[in-house]
């Protein structure tokens, strides 16, 4: 009767080990594997959140690129000798508004965490369930790009010089570097997420071989005990 009840319990629960009596050593190993699986799931969630943060940051940088491109265009237009002072004044008005909009982008956040930092601060994201591996992601230094473009605002009324245009070109290049860095970090996060998914499958398979019941074998036992 005891064996029959144990067999019924195994088949109903789907687990070969329902108490330490069933397999003390197997239970200990299964507990450690189960804990690793849960930590892996938690790490996956953290990595995916970090990836979402990077994607949000890239979206903001993409908008900054559009603004900076227009600023370069306005600077070039202000250098036109056929434009009157009133024309250049209008360029300056738009240039100032866009510079202000660009500046506001530096305060963007993801779930209360700043996307940008004047120092280009790095955040370490744990990418393994044991905490031994991590990947650094940047709070990009968008403020330096804003400062560069803002320094040209006063020159628009008299027509931007070649040095001003070169300065804006440098700002565009710096922004391109920020986006390229963001893209490389997104790739690393994606690879880390893929690796965690593979590790989780392997851990679940290992735990299954230890803890899960063999339906065919246990059904035969049930019939014999019955």
CSV table of C-alpha atoms in Angstrom, one decimal:
chain,number,residue,atom,x,y,z
A,1,UNK,CA,0.0,0.0,0.0
A,2,UNK,CA,2.8,2.4,0.8
A,3,UNK,CA,4.5,1.8,-2.5
A,4,UNK,CA,1.1,2.1,-4.3
A,5,UNK,CA,0.5,5.5,-2.7
A,6,UNK,CA,4.0,6.7,-3.5
A,7,UNK,CA,3.6,5.6,-7.1
A,8,UNK,CA,0.3,7.5,-7.3
A,9,UNK,CA,1.9,10.6,-5.8
A,10,UNK,CA,4.7,10.5,-8.3
A,11,UNK,CA,2.3,10.2,-11.2
A,12,UNK,CA,-0.1,12.8,-10.0
A,13,UNK,CA,2.7,15.3,-9.2
A,14,UNK,CA,4.9,14.5,-12.2
A,15,UNK,CA,7.9,14.5,-9.8
A,16,UNK,CA,10.0,11.5,-8.9
A,17,UNK,CA,11.2,13.2,-5.7
A,18,UNK,CA,8.4,14.3,-3.4
A,19,UNK,CA,10.2,14.0,-0.1
A,20,UNK,CA,13.8,13.5,1.0
A,21,UNK,CA,13.0,9.8,1.6
A,22,UNK,CA,12.6,9.3,-2.1
A,23,UNK,CA,16.1,10.4,-3.0
A,24,UNK,CA,18.1,12.4,-0.5
A,25,UNK,CA,21.1,13.1,-2.8
A,26,UNK,CA,18.9,13.8,-5.8
A,27,UNK,CA,16.8,16.2,-3.8
A,28,UNK,CA,19.8,18.2,-2.7
A,29,UNK,CA,21.1,18.6,-6.3
A,30,UNK,CA,17.6,19.4,-7.6
A,31,UNK,CA,17.2,22.2,-5.0
A,32,UNK,CA,20.5,23.8,-6.1
A,33,UNK,CA,19.5,23.5,-9.8
A,34,UNK,CA,16.0,24.9,-9.1
A,35,UNK,CA,17.6,27.9,-7.3
A,36,UNK,CA,20.0,28.4,-10.3
A,37,UNK,CA,17.0,28.4,-12.7
A,38,UNK,CA,15.2,31.0,-10.7
A,39,UNK,CA,18.3,33.2,-10.5
A,40,UNK,CA,18.7,32.8,-14.3
A,41,UNK,CA,15.1,33.9,-14.9
A,42,UNK,CA,15.7,37.0,-12.7
A,43,UNK,CA,18.9,37.8,-14.5
A,44,UNK,CA,17.1,37.5,-17.8
A,45,UNK,CA,14.5,40.0,-16.7
A,46,UNK,CA,17.3,42.4,-15.6
A,47,UNK,CA,19.2,42.1,-18.9
A,48,UNK,CA,16.0,42.6,-20.9
A,49,UNK,CA,15.2,45.7,-18.8
A,50,UNK,CA,18.7,47.0,-19.5
A,51,UNK,CA,18.2,46.3,-23.2
A,52,UNK,CA,14.9,48.3,-23.1
A,53,UNK,CA,16.8,51.2,-21.4
A,54,UNK,CA,19.4,51.2,-24.2
A,55,UNK,CA,16.7,51.1,-26.9
A,56,UNK,CA,14.9,54.1,-25.2
A,57,UNK,CA,18.3,55.9,-25.1
A,58,UNK,CA,18.8,55.3,-28.8
A,59,UNK,CA,15.4,56.7,-29.6
A,60,UNK,CA,16.3,59.9,-27.8
A,61,UNK,CA,19.6,60.1,-29.6
A,62,UNK,CA,17.9,59.6,-32.9
A,63,UNK,CA,15.7,62.7,-32.1
A,64,UNK,CA,18.8,64.6,-31.1
A,65,UNK,CA,20.3,63.7,-34.5
A,66,UNK,CA,17.4,65.2,-36.3
A,67,UNK,CA,17.6,68.4,-34.3
A,68,UNK,CA,21.4,68.6,-34.7
A,69,UNK,CA,21.0,68.1,-38.5
A,70,UNK,CA,18.6,71.0,-38.7
A,71,UNK,CA,20.9,73.2,-36.6
A,72,UNK,CA,23.7,72.5,-39.1
A,73,UNK,CA,21.4,73.4,-41.9
A,74,UNK,CA,20.3,76.7,-40.2
A,75,UNK,CA,24.0,77.6,-39.6
A,76,UNK,CA,24.8,77.1,-43.2
A,77,UNK,CA,21.7,79.1,-44.3
A,78,UNK,CA,22.7,82.0,-42.1
A,79,UNK,CA,26.0,82.2,-43.9
A,80,UNK,CA,24.2,83.2,-47.1
A,81,UNK,CA,25.3,86.8,-48.0
A,82,UNK,CA,21.9,87.4,-49.8
A,83,UNK,CA,20.0,87.0,-46.5
A,84,UNK,CA,19.0,90.2,-44.7
A,85,UNK,CA,19.4,90.8,-40.9
A,86,UNK,CA,15.7,90.0,-40.4
A,87,UNK,CA,16.1,86.7,-42.2
A,88,UNK,CA,19.1,85.8,-40.0
A,89,UNK,CA,17.2,86.8,-37.0
A,90,UNK,CA,14.5,84.3,-37.9
A,91,UNK,CA,17.2,81.6,-38.3
A,92,UNK,CA,18.5,82.5,-34.8
A,93,UNK,CA,15.0,82.2,-33.3
A,94,UNK,CA,14.6,78.7,-34.7
A,95,UNK,CA,18.2,77.8,-33.8
A,96,UNK,CA,17.5,78.9,-30.2
A,97,UNK,CA,14.3,76.9,-30.0
A,98,UNK,CA,15.9,73.8,-31.3
A,99,UNK,CA,18.9,74.2,-29.0
A,100,UNK,CA,16.5,74.4,-26.1
A,101,UNK,CA,14.7,71.3,-27.3
A,102,UNK,CA,18.1,69.5,-27.6
A,103,UNK,CA,19.0,70.5,-24.0
A,104,UNK,CA,15.7,69.1,-22.7
A,105,UNK,CA,16.6,65.7,-24.1
A,106,UNK,CA,19.4,65.4,-21.6
A,107,UNK,CA,16.9,65.0,-18.7
A,108,UNK,CA,15.1,62.0,-20.2
A,109,UNK,CA,14.8,59.0,-17.9
A,110,UNK,CA,13.9,55.3,-18.0
A,111,UNK,CA,11.9,54.2,-15.0
A,112,UNK,CA,13.4,57.0,-12.9
A,113,UNK,CA,17.0,56.3,-14.1
A,114,UNK,CA,18.7,59.0,-16.1
A,115,UNK,CA,19.6,58.0,-19.7
A,116,UNK,CA,22.3,60.6,-19.9
A,117,UNK,CA,25.1,61.8,-17.7
A,118,UNK,CA,27.5,64.7,-18.2
A,119,UNK,CA,30.4,62.4,-17.1
A,120,UNK,CA,29.3,59.5,-19.3
A,121,UNK,CA,28.8,57.3,-16.3
A,122,UNK,CA,28.8,53.5,-16.8
A,123,UNK,CA,26.3,51.1,-15.2
A,124,UNK,CA,27.2,47.5,-14.7
A,125,UNK,CA,24.5,45.0,-15.7
A,126,UNK,CA,24.9,41.5,-14.2
A,127,UNK,CA,24.7,38.9,-17.1
A,128,UNK,CA,25.2,35.6,-15.3
A,129,UNK,CA,23.1,33.9,-12.6
A,130,UNK,CA,26.2,33.6,-10.3
A,131,UNK,CA,26.9,37.3,-10.6
A,132,UNK,CA,30.4,36.6,-12.0
A,133,UNK,CA,29.9,38.3,-15.4
A,134,UNK,CA,28.7,41.8,-16.2
A,135,UNK,CA,28.4,44.2,-19.1
A,136,UNK,CA,28.8,48.0,-18.7
A,137,UNK,CA,26.3,50.3,-20.4
A,138,UNK,CA,26.7,54.1,-20.7
A,139,UNK,CA,24.6,57.0,-19.5
A,140,UNK,CA,25.7,58.8,-22.7
A,141,UNK,CA,27.3,62.3,-22.5
A,142,UNK,CA,24.7,64.2,-24.5
A,143,UNK,CA,25.3,67.4,-22.6
A,144,UNK,CA,28.6,68.0,-24.4
A,145,UNK,CA,26.8,68.0,-27.7
A,146,UNK,CA,24.2,70.5,-26.4
A,147,UNK,CA,27.0,72.8,-25.1
A,148,UNK,CA,28.7,72.7,-28.5
A,149,UNK,CA,25.7,73.7,-30.5
A,150,UNK,CA,24.5,76.3,-28.0
A,151,UNK,CA,27.8,78.2,-28.3
A,152,UNK,CA,27.0,79.1,-31.9
A,153,UNK,CA,23.6,80.6,-31.2
A,154,UNK,CA,24.8,84.2,-30.9
A,155,UNK,CA,26.7,84.0,-34.2
A,156,UNK,CA,23.7,83.2,-36.3
A,157,UNK,CA,22.5,86.9,-36.6
A,158,UNK,CA,25.8,87.8,-38.3
A,159,UNK,CA,26.1,84.6,-40.2
A,160,UNK,CA,27.8,81.4,-39.0
A,161,UNK,CA,31.5,81.2,-39.8
A,162,UNK,CA,33.3,78.2,-41.2
A,163,UNK,CA,34.6,77.5,-37.7
A,164,UNK,CA,31.0,77.4,-36.4
A,165,UNK,CA,30.0,75.0,-39.1
A,166,UNK,CA,33.0,72.8,-38.3
A,167,UNK,CA,32.0,72.9,-34.7
A,168,UNK,CA,28.5,71.6,-35.6
A,169,UNK,CA,30.0,68.9,-37.8
A,170,UNK,CA,32.1,67.8,-34.8
A,171,UNK,CA,29.0,67.7,-32.7
A,172,UNK,CA,27.3,65.5,-35.3
A,173,UNK,CA,30.3,63.2,-35.3
A,174,UNK,CA,30.2,63.0,-31.5
A,175,UNK,CA,26.5,62.2,-31.5
A,176,UNK,CA,27.2,59.4,-34.1
A,177,UNK,CA,29.8,58.0,-31.7
A,178,UNK,CA,27.2,57.9,-29.0
A,179,UNK,CA,24.7,56.1,-31.2
A,180,UNK,CA,27.4,53.6,-32.3
A,181,UNK,CA,28.4,52.9,-28.7
A,182,UNK,CA,24.7,52.4,-27.8
A,183,UNK,CA,24.3,50.0,-30.7
A,184,UNK,CA,27.3,47.9,-29.7
A,185,UNK,CA,26.0,47.7,-26.1
A,186,UNK,CA,22.6,46.6,-27.4
A,187,UNK,CA,24.3,43.8,-29.2
A,188,UNK,CA,26.1,42.7,-26.1
A,189,UNK,CA,22.9,42.8,-24.1
A,190,UNK,CA,21.2,40.7,-26.8
A,191,UNK,CA,24.0,38.1,-26.8
A,192,UNK,CA,23.8,38.0,-23.0
A,193,UNK,CA,20.1,37.4,-23.1
A,194,UNK,CA,20.5,34.6,-25.6
A,195,UNK,CA,23.1,32.9,-23.5
A,196,UNK,CA,20.9,33.1,-20.4
A,197,UNK,CA,18.1,31.5,-22.4
A,198,UNK,CA,20.4,28.7,-23.4
A,199,UNK,CA,21.7,28.2,-19.9
A,200,UNK,CA,18.1,28.1,-18.5
A,201,UNK,CA,17.1,25.3,-21.0
A,202,UNK,CA,20.2,23.3,-20.0
A,203,UNK,CA,19.6,23.7,-16.3
A,204,UNK,CA,15.9,22.8,-16.7
A,205,UNK,CA,16.9,19.7,-18.7
A,206,UNK,CA,19.4,18.6,-16.0
A,207,UNK,CA,16.9,19.2,-13.2
A,208,UNK,CA,14.2,17.3,-15.1
A,209,UNK,CA,16.5,14.2,-15.5
A,210,UNK,CA,16.9,14.2,-11.7
A,211,UNK,CA,13.4,15.2,-10.4
A,212,UNK,CA,10.8,14.4,-13.0
A,213,UNK,CA,9.1,11.0,-13.0
A,214,UNK,CA,9.5,8.5,-15.8
A,215,UNK,CA,5.8,8.1,-16.7
A,216,UNK,CA,6.2,4.7,-18.5
A,217,UNK,CA,8.3,3.1,-15.8
A,218,UNK,CA,6.1,4.5,-13.0
A,219,UNK,CA,2.9,3.4,-14.7
A,220,UNK,CA,4.3,-0.1,-14.8
A,221,UNK,CA,5.1,0.1,-11.1
A,222,UNK,CA,1.6,1.3,-10.4
A,223,UNK,CA,0.1,-1.6,-12.2
A,224,UNK,CA,2.4,-4.0,-10.3
A,225,UNK,CA,1.6,-2.5,-6.9
A,226,UNK,CA,-2.1,-2.3,-7.7
